[in-house]
Amino acid sequence: MSTVADQPNIHKKIHTNFEILENKLNGTSKWPIHQVRKQALSVFNEQGLPGVKHEEYKYTQLGKALEKHFDFTQKAEPQIANIEKYKADLYFSDDLINLSFVNGQFVPELSDKYEEAGINILEFSEAYEKHQSKIDEHFSKYAKVESDPFIALNTAFAENGAYIEVVDNKIVEKPVFLNFITDSSMGEVVTYPRNLIIAGKNSQVSVVERYLSDGDHPSFVNSVFEAVVYQDAILNYYLIEREGENNYHLATTQINQVEKSYVNCYAVSLSGAMVRNNLNLVLDAEYCESNMFGIYLLNGKSHVDNHTMVDHRKPNCESNELYKGVMDEQSTGIFNGKIFVRQYAQKTNAFQSNKNIVLSNNASVNTKPQLEIWADDVKCSHGCTTGQLDAEQIFYLQSRGVSKQRAKAILLYAFVNDIVNKISLDNIRENIQKTITERLYLDLGVE
Amino acid sequence: MLKINNLKASIEGKDILKGINLEVKAGEIHAIMGPNGSGKSTLASILAGREEFEVTDGSIEYQEKDLLALAPEERAAEGIFLAFQYPVEIPGVSSTNFLKTAVNQIREYKGIEPINSVEFLSMLKDKMKLVDIDQSLLQRSVNEGFSGGEKKRNEIFQMAILEPKLSILDETDSGLDIDALKIVSDGVNKLRSKDNATIVVTHYQRLLNYIVPDYVHVLYNGRIVKSGGKELAIELEEKGYDWIKQESDAQLA
């Protein structure tokens, strides 16, 4: 069957790796979470990696890429070089909380200890020891293993990542940075980061999920960020991907919203060999609001695919989506935005827009809005544009003494900054602006 | 300062300029007039370096340099300024940042230290008075949501900031009411000196009541068919362009 990839070797290796994981567990293999893992593995076995004709992975042949570039032989110990070398890429400040992972392993030296009553920000295994029943209640309840083979695969190997629980009425004042560094300088790396966020009633938290990579060997990150946001709570979520040309990444973000909750998502992808972001929002109660913003700024042979899905299940909710992409050199951008409005979800407002600039003849973009509306009293709109930089604007800037390269950088910055400016947290906004500026000016050869 | 020699240019294979000769010296104001489609704006665009036009023959010498060999930004740094007929809106690019970038890129070209923020802001304040431009406009994106008059004033404001040697005003009067026209002209006149020159491209004589030219040239069918003093402009205003067209067509026939 061509919707399933034919990779007997990978599947065999995955089973061996699962046995390695089980052997490490000792007494804890009876714990409920491990039953979930086993269940996930069997679901993955049934599904397999997506094949070339898999509808959802048609434009992003991740199954094929994994088969071609990966061995999947897991080393007994994850390889971590001198941690000093990772410090330069992280932000240490009293204004934020860091949890850092290198090749899946939690690195306490690059992380902050945060203790406050009602707020738990912990590395996953420690969290499981301390908050087992809470985790069992929520883990794998929103990111359903049946819905996607990569969620199933991640769930089978879920042991590293962050756990963030904010009890009712608590506000986490500082943003939480989850730094995932993939270092393949010593060999192939495959990791399965798994993050679980529980935002209690009327709570607020901002989480930045950052991915960086180093090394020339191939690496594959299959991550899942799973969150539930309760009544009147606010979650600001940032996914920032800045990975190398040998890095393959499938990032699933699954957020379920409960009544009157408010979620802002920002996805910024700047590089990577093949990046696929599956952002799924389920609006499962009335009066929820969701905003989804995305930027992809690509060059080289980067391939970035944003698949977003908003599922309006209940009435009176609103979702807004704006994704903007810039494709240079031989890069490929893909946007697929699904909006479901269920029959019961009357008075839904759902808006979607995707805008692209293609800078080179060898770059391409593929954009597809997909609206499925069963309710009859809704306001929905979608639109997409693909074009080039405005020649008249470039000439205008040049005529005032600005070089052509810089004029382009200024215009591209303005194009994406429209989204970045919506970020209300100063340190995150400035951080992203700095990253984009570096990126634009370096790539265009402007100082 | 500027010597245009037998300049011929075309766009998409269509000949627009068919041999322009013009010399502009420091301290002078030249008006280029002519009916619609005569090539006035094309000439202005070519001087500023717009790429859509292909120069097929002739040369432009500017301060002893081959102007046509310079990129638009190099021309700007060498002191050429084009006030656009239709200034483009650039959403998301703040006017102030844009101007500072422009000033510093020109300084860099000349090997001068970048301007510091205090100096820059005081310069902005000075020049704002010149064209009666409101501070709030500068906090907005370049030309975004500006009225026609505000856009034209913003052009002259930029001219004041960049202090060009050769300014080319392309139909700066179009869409301006009389009050705005006075403000804009007033600004241009204050920026005049014996060291710089101005080329005013216009269809109508009215602007020339305020920016008084030393020379008036009539462009028709891609050629300068008549040159004279400021009185030529007044004659054109009274009699229209038809007599020039007839004269010129008769000569060619």
XYZ file of C-alpha atoms in Angstrom:
700
model
C 0.000 0.000 0.000
C 1.612 3.225 -1.157
C 0.154 5.370 1.606
C 2.513 3.543 3.922
C 6.234 3.728 3.363
C 8.035 0.504 2.738
C 10.861 0.654 5.234
C 11.272 -2.732 6.909
C 14.703 -1.735 8.187
C 13.537 1.381 9.948
C 10.655 -0.469 11.554
C 12.977 -3.198 12.763
C 15.375 -0.630 14.212
C 12.522 1.184 15.899
C 11.537 -2.046 17.611
C 15.070 -2.662 18.771
C 15.191 0.891 20.100
C 11.958 0.362 21.950
C 13.465 -2.705 23.619
C 16.476 -0.614 24.648
C 14.070 1.889 26.185
C 12.178 -0.854 28.029
C 15.368 -2.348 29.414
C 16.252 1.013 30.909
C 12.919 1.281 32.671
C 13.508 -1.462 35.273
C 10.678 -1.309 37.771
C 8.850 1.521 36.106
C 7.720 -0.471 33.102
C 4.467 -1.214 34.922
C 3.610 2.476 35.182
C 0.588 3.710 33.258
C 2.690 5.945 31.011
C 4.534 2.953 29.687
C 1.285 1.248 28.801
C 0.499 4.341 26.735
C 3.900 4.009 25.024
C 3.293 0.359 24.186
C -0.129 1.178 22.836
C 1.394 3.987 20.754
C 3.997 1.639 19.305
C 1.358 -0.800 18.204
C -0.602 2.021 16.574
C 2.590 3.121 14.820
C 3.131 -0.446 13.632
C -0.279 -0.416 12.027
C 0.164 3.013 10.459
C 3.805 2.918 9.423
C 5.692 5.968 8.209
C 3.702 7.905 5.603
C 4.345 6.692 2.073
C 4.653 8.721 -1.122
C 0.920 8.910 -1.715
C -0.129 9.702 1.837
C -2.503 12.653 1.382
C -1.161 14.607 4.359
C 2.510 14.115 3.457
C 2.314 14.390 -0.319
C 4.510 17.489 -0.536
C 6.805 16.562 2.309
C 8.189 13.103 1.761
C 9.471 12.631 5.244
C 9.132 8.854 5.157
C 11.297 8.683 2.055
C 13.822 11.142 3.469
C 14.142 9.159 6.699
C 14.714 5.976 4.749
C 17.363 7.597 2.606
C 19.340 9.464 5.242
C 18.846 7.587 8.493
C 20.078 4.408 10.027
C 18.022 4.636 13.246
C 20.611 2.680 15.187
C 20.363 4.136 18.636
C 23.508 4.569 20.668
C 23.396 3.376 24.237
C 24.286 6.832 25.538
C 23.267 10.083 23.881
C 26.249 12.027 22.661
C 26.762 15.352 24.307
C 29.869 17.410 23.723
C 31.198 19.968 26.139
C 28.128 21.892 27.222
C 30.055 25.179 27.110
C 29.760 25.205 23.348
C 25.963 25.398 23.477
C 25.853 28.407 25.769
C 26.416 30.925 22.993
C 23.104 30.022 21.352
C 21.019 30.302 24.487
C 19.714 33.318 26.329
C 20.459 33.457 30.006
C 18.657 36.169 31.844
C 16.722 36.757 35.028
C 13.756 37.609 32.835
C 13.212 34.113 31.554
C 13.235 30.505 32.609
C 15.328 28.046 30.615
C 14.950 24.312 30.332
C 17.559 22.938 27.954
C 18.001 19.600 26.277
C 20.860 18.339 24.159
C 20.093 15.353 21.967
C 17.027 14.723 24.032
C 18.878 14.687 27.340
C 17.994 17.243 29.958
C 21.009 19.422 30.797
C 20.667 20.944 34.296
C 23.721 23.167 33.752
C 21.889 24.956 30.940
C 18.601 25.139 32.809
C 17.052 27.205 35.564
C 15.473 25.863 38.683
C 12.130 27.469 39.145
C 10.146 27.049 42.289
C 6.887 28.719 43.029
C 3.778 27.345 44.696
C 1.224 26.330 42.100
C 3.657 26.440 39.217
C 5.533 23.339 38.160
C 8.148 23.701 35.488
C 10.128 20.506 35.356
C 11.961 18.119 33.135
C 9.678 15.242 32.220
C 11.111 12.323 34.209
C 11.358 14.321 37.402
C 7.857 15.585 36.777
C 6.589 12.033 36.377
C 7.975 11.040 39.735
C 6.332 14.014 41.403
C 3.115 14.470 39.488
C 2.326 11.052 38.135
C -1.441 11.136 38.465
C -1.714 14.556 36.823
C 0.456 13.450 33.924
C -1.446 10.197 33.497
C -4.648 12.217 33.390
C -3.456 14.413 30.504
C -0.599 12.719 28.686
C -1.553 11.618 25.167
C -5.167 12.716 25.702
C -5.027 15.592 23.197
C -2.281 14.558 20.788
C -4.012 11.367 19.775
C -1.790 8.567 18.552
C -4.327 7.424 15.982
C -4.356 10.809 14.258
C -0.813 10.787 12.888
C 1.991 8.204 12.678
C 4.570 10.685 13.987
C 2.488 11.410 17.077
C 2.321 7.642 17.623
C 6.087 7.299 17.169
C 6.824 10.205 19.490
C 4.477 8.862 22.129
C 6.132 5.435 22.000
C 9.488 7.018 22.833
C 8.292 9.875 25.039
C 10.608 10.226 28.005
C 12.324 13.598 27.572
C 10.897 17.065 27.466
C 9.224 19.606 29.683
C 6.249 19.502 31.956
C 4.586 22.802 32.756
C 1.612 22.933 35.040
C 0.076 26.186 36.161
C -2.712 25.846 38.708
C -5.874 27.950 38.609
C -5.429 31.720 38.839
C -1.633 31.610 38.697
C 0.415 33.701 36.318
C 3.887 32.666 35.242
C 5.538 36.046 35.026
C 8.561 34.993 33.018
C 8.440 33.249 29.668
C 9.616 29.665 29.708
C 12.221 28.839 27.064
C 12.423 25.182 26.141
C 15.690 24.825 24.249
C 16.224 21.697 22.219
C 19.687 21.433 20.763
C 20.479 18.654 18.356
C 24.187 17.967 18.070
C 25.011 15.512 15.319
C 28.710 16.284 15.169
C 29.528 12.786 16.387
C 26.946 10.824 14.452
C 23.295 10.510 13.526
C 20.817 11.742 16.124
C 17.134 10.912 16.476
C 15.157 12.479 19.317
C 11.561 12.537 20.499
C 11.010 15.652 22.622
C 7.688 15.591 24.409
C 6.208 18.562 26.211
C 3.058 18.686 28.249
C 1.494 21.959 29.304
C -1.514 22.272 31.587
C -2.794 25.821 31.987
C -5.381 25.908 34.769
C -8.417 28.183 34.942
C -7.606 31.869 34.658
C -3.870 31.157 34.499
C -1.329 32.667 32.115
C 1.874 31.303 30.678
C 4.178 31.957 27.728
C 6.218 29.106 26.356
C 8.939 29.274 23.729
C 9.863 25.990 22.104
C 13.216 26.554 20.401
C 15.091 24.161 18.154
C 18.723 24.569 17.237
C 21.172 22.201 15.695
C 24.831 21.652 15.187
C 26.834 18.966 13.394
C 27.140 17.493 9.925
C 25.517 14.116 10.429
C 21.816 13.847 9.816
C 19.412 14.415 12.667
C 15.721 13.833 13.039
C 13.620 15.512 15.680
C 10.109 14.205 16.123
C 8.594 16.513 18.705
C 5.180 16.816 20.280
C 3.967 19.819 22.242
C 0.689 18.961 23.915
C -1.309 21.541 25.823
C -4.664 21.955 27.437
C -5.841 25.473 28.225
C -8.678 25.823 30.698
C -11.347 28.436 31.163
C -10.186 32.058 30.902
C -6.557 30.979 30.721
C -4.064 32.521 28.294
C -1.337 30.561 26.553
C 1.223 32.300 24.378
C 3.134 29.746 22.416
C 6.209 30.267 20.243
C 7.804 27.646 18.057
C 11.162 28.794 16.782
C 13.097 26.565 14.426
C 16.617 27.365 13.437
C 18.161 24.119 12.458
C 20.922 23.037 10.130
C 20.842 21.738 6.597
C 21.048 18.135 7.792
C 18.220 18.433 10.238
C 14.837 16.880 9.647
C 12.092 17.939 11.979
C 8.512 16.990 12.453
C 6.945 19.254 15.047
C 3.456 18.531 16.270
C 1.693 21.125 18.373
C -1.611 20.045 19.774
C -3.568 22.552 21.819
C -7.019 21.914 23.198
C -8.946 24.927 24.401
C -11.597 24.982 27.045
C -14.241 27.671 27.489
C -13.239 31.335 27.087
C -9.593 30.479 26.792
C -7.210 32.476 24.701
C -4.304 31.088 22.711
C -1.699 32.875 20.592
C 0.621 30.744 18.497
C 3.670 31.952 16.640
C 5.700 29.662 14.432
C 8.997 30.946 13.059
C 10.977 28.667 10.774
C 14.304 29.864 9.466
C 16.091 26.800 8.171
C 16.362 23.028 8.191
C 16.616 20.336 5.519
C 12.996 19.352 5.893
C 10.687 20.805 8.478
C 7.078 19.896 8.917
C 4.957 21.685 11.480
C 1.601 20.209 12.332
C -0.257 22.769 14.395
C -3.600 21.508 15.610
C -5.987 23.604 17.634
C -9.187 22.190 18.997
C -11.732 24.735 20.189
C -13.794 22.490 22.337
C -15.884 25.015 24.241
C -17.660 28.299 23.625
C -16.043 31.744 23.441
C -12.508 30.621 22.777
C -10.141 32.760 20.771
C -7.122 31.513 18.854
C -4.547 33.419 16.891
C -2.038 31.645 14.708
C 0.837 33.470 13.138
C 3.644 31.986 11.135
C 6.791 33.151 9.420
C 9.015 31.052 7.225
C 12.148 32.652 5.879
C 14.002 30.155 3.753
C 17.112 29.811 1.663
C 19.469 27.078 0.488
C 17.553 23.868 -0.051
C 15.358 24.252 3.008
C 11.935 22.727 2.817
C 9.379 23.943 5.338
C 5.815 22.737 5.435
C 3.258 24.283 7.766
C 0.096 22.287 8.152
C -2.354 23.985 10.444
C -5.725 22.771 11.572
C -8.349 24.609 13.580
C -11.276 22.554 14.678
C -14.234 24.699 15.690
C -16.363 22.271 17.662
C -18.458 24.665 19.707
C -20.298 27.933 18.919
C -19.121 31.528 19.377
C -15.408 30.992 18.931
C -13.000 33.004 16.858
C -9.809 32.018 15.081
C -7.400 34.216 13.135
C -4.544 32.937 11.089
C -1.818 34.741 9.181
C 1.244 32.996 7.765
C 3.895 34.750 5.713
C 6.724 33.171 3.799
C 9.842 34.283 1.959
C 11.537 31.730 -0.270
C 14.993 32.316 -1.697
C 17.512 30.180 -3.607
C 16.239 26.612 -3.987
C 13.967 26.567 -0.974
C 10.434 25.269 -0.812
C 7.599 26.558 1.313
C 4.308 24.804 1.842
C 1.245 26.058 3.610
C -1.842 23.997 4.188
C -4.486 25.520 6.396
C -7.504 23.531 7.422
C -10.464 25.061 9.145
C -13.265 22.801 10.307
C -16.484 24.346 11.510
C -18.690 21.623 12.939
C -22.423 21.706 12.549
C -22.905 22.690 16.167
C -20.321 25.515 15.986
C -22.676 28.346 14.993
C -21.521 31.976 15.176
C -17.979 30.959 14.407
C -15.591 33.581 13.062
C -12.640 32.040 11.276
C -10.132 33.938 9.170
C -7.101 32.700 7.364
C -4.492 34.347 5.196
C -1.230 33.179 3.668
C 1.161 35.528 1.869
C 4.359 34.579 0.118
C 7.275 36.257 -1.575
C 9.402 34.165 -3.895
C 12.828 35.690 -4.496
C 14.399 33.211 -6.862
C 13.398 31.242 -9.930
C 14.432 28.028 -8.235
C 12.401 28.587 -5.094
C 8.807 27.537 -4.875
C 5.752 27.703 -2.701
C 2.647 25.627 -2.511
C -0.319 26.981 -0.633
C -3.641 25.362 0.003
C -6.484 26.590 2.162
C -9.006 23.962 3.110
C -12.267 25.017 4.677
C -14.876 22.520 5.692
C -17.949 24.152 7.108
C -21.004 22.321 8.312
C -22.589 25.106 10.356
C -24.676 27.701 8.506
C -24.338 30.849 10.610
C -20.624 31.559 10.424
C -18.156 34.132 9.121
C -15.194 32.532 7.438
C -12.690 33.856 4.981
C -9.422 32.783 3.522
C -6.982 34.117 1.011
C -3.503 33.576 -0.280
C -1.078 35.587 -2.353
C 2.270 34.759 -3.887
C 4.452 37.366 -5.514
C 7.756 39.133 -5.673
C 9.131 42.202 -3.995
C 7.690 45.410 -5.418
C 10.196 46.808 -7.952
C 8.866 50.336 -7.489
C 9.485 50.191 -3.725
C 13.027 48.926 -4.289
C 13.731 51.728 -6.773
C 12.288 54.331 -4.427
C 14.634 53.260 -1.631
C 17.582 53.091 -4.037
C 16.846 56.571 -5.314
C 17.408 57.787 -1.758
C 20.824 56.175 -1.527
C 19.903 52.787 -0.091
C 21.671 49.895 -1.802
C 19.565 47.383 -3.668
C 20.459 44.546 -1.301
C 19.622 46.611 1.734
C 16.411 47.824 0.131
C 15.370 44.200 -0.302
C 16.278 43.397 3.285
C 14.287 46.411 4.521
C 11.224 45.369 2.532
C 11.431 41.732 3.582
C 11.842 42.755 7.179
C 8.742 44.926 6.913
C 6.848 42.029 5.313
C 7.496 39.649 8.199
C 7.722 42.224 10.972
C 4.034 42.877 10.516
C 3.592 39.548 12.316
C 6.436 39.888 14.808
C 5.037 43.227 15.963
C 1.975 41.431 17.255
C 4.071 39.737 19.921
C 3.433 41.603 23.123
C 6.261 40.142 25.191
C 9.201 42.468 24.633
C 12.046 40.046 25.173
C 10.562 37.452 22.852
C 9.676 39.972 20.181
C 13.131 41.531 20.272
C 14.688 38.111 20.253
C 12.783 37.123 17.138
C 13.485 40.465 15.480
C 17.176 40.033 16.168
C 17.131 36.546 14.724
C 15.304 37.717 11.599
C 17.579 40.732 11.144
C 20.682 38.565 11.430
C 19.173 36.174 8.993
C 18.111 38.754 6.402
C 21.261 40.777 6.495
C 23.653 37.838 6.576
C 21.989 36.027 3.717
C 21.712 39.086 1.570
C 25.314 39.979 2.219
C 24.468 43.253 3.929
C 26.470 44.025 7.035
C 27.175 69.938 -13.738
C 25.024 67.885 -16.117
C 25.567 67.318 -19.832
C 23.075 65.225 -21.749
C 24.293 64.345 -25.200
C 22.067 62.946 -27.941
C 20.247 60.732 -25.420
C 18.030 58.057 -26.935
C 16.003 55.659 -24.876
C 13.265 53.104 -25.322
C 10.991 50.919 -23.271
C 9.885 47.501 -24.494
C 11.196 48.330 -27.948
C 9.278 51.615 -28.176
C 11.441 54.697 -28.704
C 10.622 57.400 -26.150
C 13.604 59.743 -26.220
C 14.988 60.430 -29.668
C 18.075 62.537 -29.091
C 18.014 64.873 -26.092
C 20.689 67.528 -25.658
C 20.737 69.537 -22.458
C 23.291 71.243 -20.286
C 22.596 72.307 -16.725
C 25.070 74.386 -14.731
C 25.324 74.854 -10.993
C 22.932 77.481 -9.662
C 20.464 77.101 -12.540
C 16.845 76.080 -12.650
C 15.638 74.399 -15.820
C 12.010 73.702 -16.562
C 11.115 70.848 -18.865
C 7.633 71.249 -20.228
C 5.664 69.458 -22.847
C 2.428 67.698 -23.667
C 1.534 64.332 -22.147
C 3.543 61.458 -23.544
C 6.352 63.686 -24.787
C 8.973 61.863 -22.681
C 9.362 64.295 -19.747
C 8.958 61.711 -17.000
C 11.093 59.227 -18.916
C 13.949 61.713 -18.912
C 13.534 62.266 -15.163
C 13.459 58.503 -14.553
C 16.575 57.856 -16.611
C 18.490 60.526 -14.714
C 17.572 58.792 -11.446
C 18.470 55.347 -12.817
C 15.182 53.564 -13.303
C 16.007 50.232 -14.909
C 12.944 49.682 -17.098
C 14.273 52.096 -19.701
C 16.949 51.106 -22.119
C 19.365 53.810 -23.179
C 20.091 53.046 -26.817
C 22.403 55.930 -27.666
C 24.029 59.044 -26.291
C 25.613 59.874 -22.955
C 25.008 61.673 -19.692
C 27.905 63.337 -17.980
C 27.343 64.424 -14.390
C 30.124 66.180 -12.506
C 32.601 64.667 -14.919
C 31.314 61.155 -14.270
C 29.501 58.788 -16.609
C 26.107 58.882 -14.937
C 24.723 55.910 -16.838
C 27.392 53.658 -15.322
C 26.165 54.384 -11.785
C 23.513 52.437 -9.858
C 20.538 54.477 -8.598
C 21.897 54.472 -5.035
C 25.294 55.689 -6.260
C 23.630 58.518 -8.143
C 21.785 59.467 -4.954
C 25.065 59.443 -3.058
C 26.617 61.604 -5.773
C 23.879 64.161 -5.171
C 21.056 63.352 -7.577
C 17.559 63.484 -6.173
C 14.308 62.606 -7.890
C 11.080 63.888 -6.361
C 8.659 61.236 -7.598
C 5.516 62.023 -9.477
C 3.846 59.140 -7.648
C 5.727 58.483 -4.394
C 5.233 54.821 -3.522
C 3.779 53.692 -0.193
C 5.987 51.322 1.766
C 3.970 49.732 4.560
C 5.935 48.556 7.559
C 8.987 50.740 6.916
C 9.098 53.689 9.293
C 9.842 57.046 7.680
C 12.393 57.940 10.303
C 14.339 54.689 10.053
C 14.259 54.855 6.290
C 15.675 58.380 6.267
C 18.365 57.512 8.760
C 19.377 54.499 6.687
C 19.476 56.678 3.563
C 21.565 59.366 5.240
C 24.000 56.823 6.616
C 24.357 54.879 3.400
C 25.207 58.104 1.594
C 27.674 58.989 4.363
C 29.210 55.546 4.066
C 29.609 56.044 0.314
C 31.410 59.302 0.984
C 33.506 57.793 3.750
C 31.889 59.859 6.515
C 31.035 58.565 10.003
C 27.375 57.597 10.517
C 25.187 60.339 11.930
C 24.395 60.069 15.627
C 20.809 59.994 16.816
C 20.836 63.421 18.460
C 22.258 65.076 15.375
C 19.803 63.231 13.174
C 16.763 64.209 15.226
C 17.723 67.856 15.321
C 18.227 67.781 11.547
C 14.758 66.237 11.136
C 13.224 68.995 13.258
C 14.917 71.726 11.265
C 13.871 70.351 7.926
C 10.327 69.606 9.010
C 9.707 73.320 9.435
C 10.872 73.916 5.900
C 7.942 72.076 4.331
C 5.559 72.366 7.259
C 5.417 68.630 7.702
C 3.912 67.177 10.847
C 5.986 65.006 13.158
C 3.216 62.417 13.234
C 3.762 61.714 9.528
C 7.321 60.677 10.258
C 6.190 58.163 12.806
C 4.150 56.407 10.176
C 5.308 54.065 7.459
C 6.815 55.709 4.379
C 3.983 57.507 2.540
C 1.427 55.055 3.870
C -1.996 56.640 4.026
C -0.552 60.070 3.169
C -2.735 62.420 1.152
C -1.477 63.473 -2.282
C -0.237 66.777 -0.883
C 1.458 65.103 2.067
C 3.304 62.756 -0.249
C 4.642 65.628 -2.337
C 5.676 67.566 0.753
C 7.376 64.452 2.039
C 9.390 64.320 -1.194
C 10.653 67.850 -0.675
C 11.309 67.051 2.979
C 13.507 64.126 1.924
C 15.226 66.418 -0.538
C 15.957 68.822 2.298
C 17.431 65.993 4.380
C 19.609 64.580 1.606
C 20.793 68.006 0.347
C 21.263 67.011 -3.289
C 23.315 68.843 -5.886
C 20.896 68.135 -8.696
C 17.198 67.879 -7.892
C 14.695 66.636 -10.411
C 11.094 67.460 -9.584
C 8.843 65.207 -11.629
C 5.362 66.751 -11.897
C 5.597 67.796 -8.282
C 2.660 70.142 -8.864
C 0.219 67.452 -9.969
C -2.540 66.967 -7.453
C -1.452 69.916 -5.311
C -3.852 72.660 -4.308
C -2.560 76.193 -4.359
C -1.633 76.304 -0.665
C 0.343 73.085 -0.850
C 1.937 74.279 -4.067
C 3.167 77.396 -2.288
C 4.579 75.403 0.624
C 6.369 72.979 -1.689
C 7.762 75.779 -3.900
C 8.811 77.732 -0.870
C 10.743 74.708 0.370
C 12.451 74.234 -2.988
C 13.416 77.906 -3.151
C 14.922 77.853 0.324
C 17.062 74.881 -0.679
C 18.437 76.732 -3.716
C 22.047 77.766 -3.780
C 24.692 78.697 -6.286
C 26.142 75.209 -5.948
C 23.088 73.172 -6.755
C 20.751 72.920 -9.703
C 17.125 71.976 -10.229
C 15.234 70.445 -13.103
C 11.500 71.037 -12.864
C 9.391 68.731 -14.999
C 5.868 70.023 -15.417
C 2.949 70.135 -17.760
C 1.612 73.447 -16.478
C 3.128 76.862 -16.042
C 1.601 77.525 -12.604
C 4.426 75.957 -10.574
C 6.890 78.162 -12.449
C 5.302 81.259 -10.945
C 6.735 80.065 -7.654
C 9.864 78.261 -8.770
C 11.121 80.660 -11.365
C 13.236 78.943 -14.024
C 16.283 80.339 -15.781
C 15.548 78.210 -18.818
C 12.445 76.570 -20.207
C 12.645 73.632 -22.627
C 9.760 72.128 -24.481
C 9.904 68.415 -25.001
C 7.791 66.962 -27.781
C 7.946 63.551 -29.316
C 11.188 62.656 -27.558
C 13.107 65.786 -28.523
C 13.631 69.259 -27.113
C 11.930 71.305 -29.798
C 12.158 74.735 -28.244
C 14.171 76.431 -25.529
C 13.857 79.873 -24.032
C 13.603 81.902 -20.868
C 10.756 81.956 -18.349
C 8.592 83.909 -20.786
C 8.332 80.765 -22.942
C 6.394 79.119 -20.142
C 3.945 82.001 -20.058
C 3.504 81.807 -23.809
C 2.755 78.075 -23.500
C 0.210 78.748 -20.795
C -1.599 81.226 -23.033
C -1.399 79.373 -26.319
C -1.225 75.726 -25.288
C 1.044 73.177 -26.928
C -0.596 72.925 -30.328
C 1.445 75.647 -32.018
C 4.662 73.965 -30.849
C 3.466 70.616 -32.153
C 2.608 72.170 -35.529
C 5.898 74.021 -35.738
C 7.826 70.913 -34.890
C 5.857 68.595 -37.160
C 6.294 71.092 -40.033
C 10.047 71.140 -39.491
C 10.215 67.376 -39.603
C 8.023 67.094 -42.686
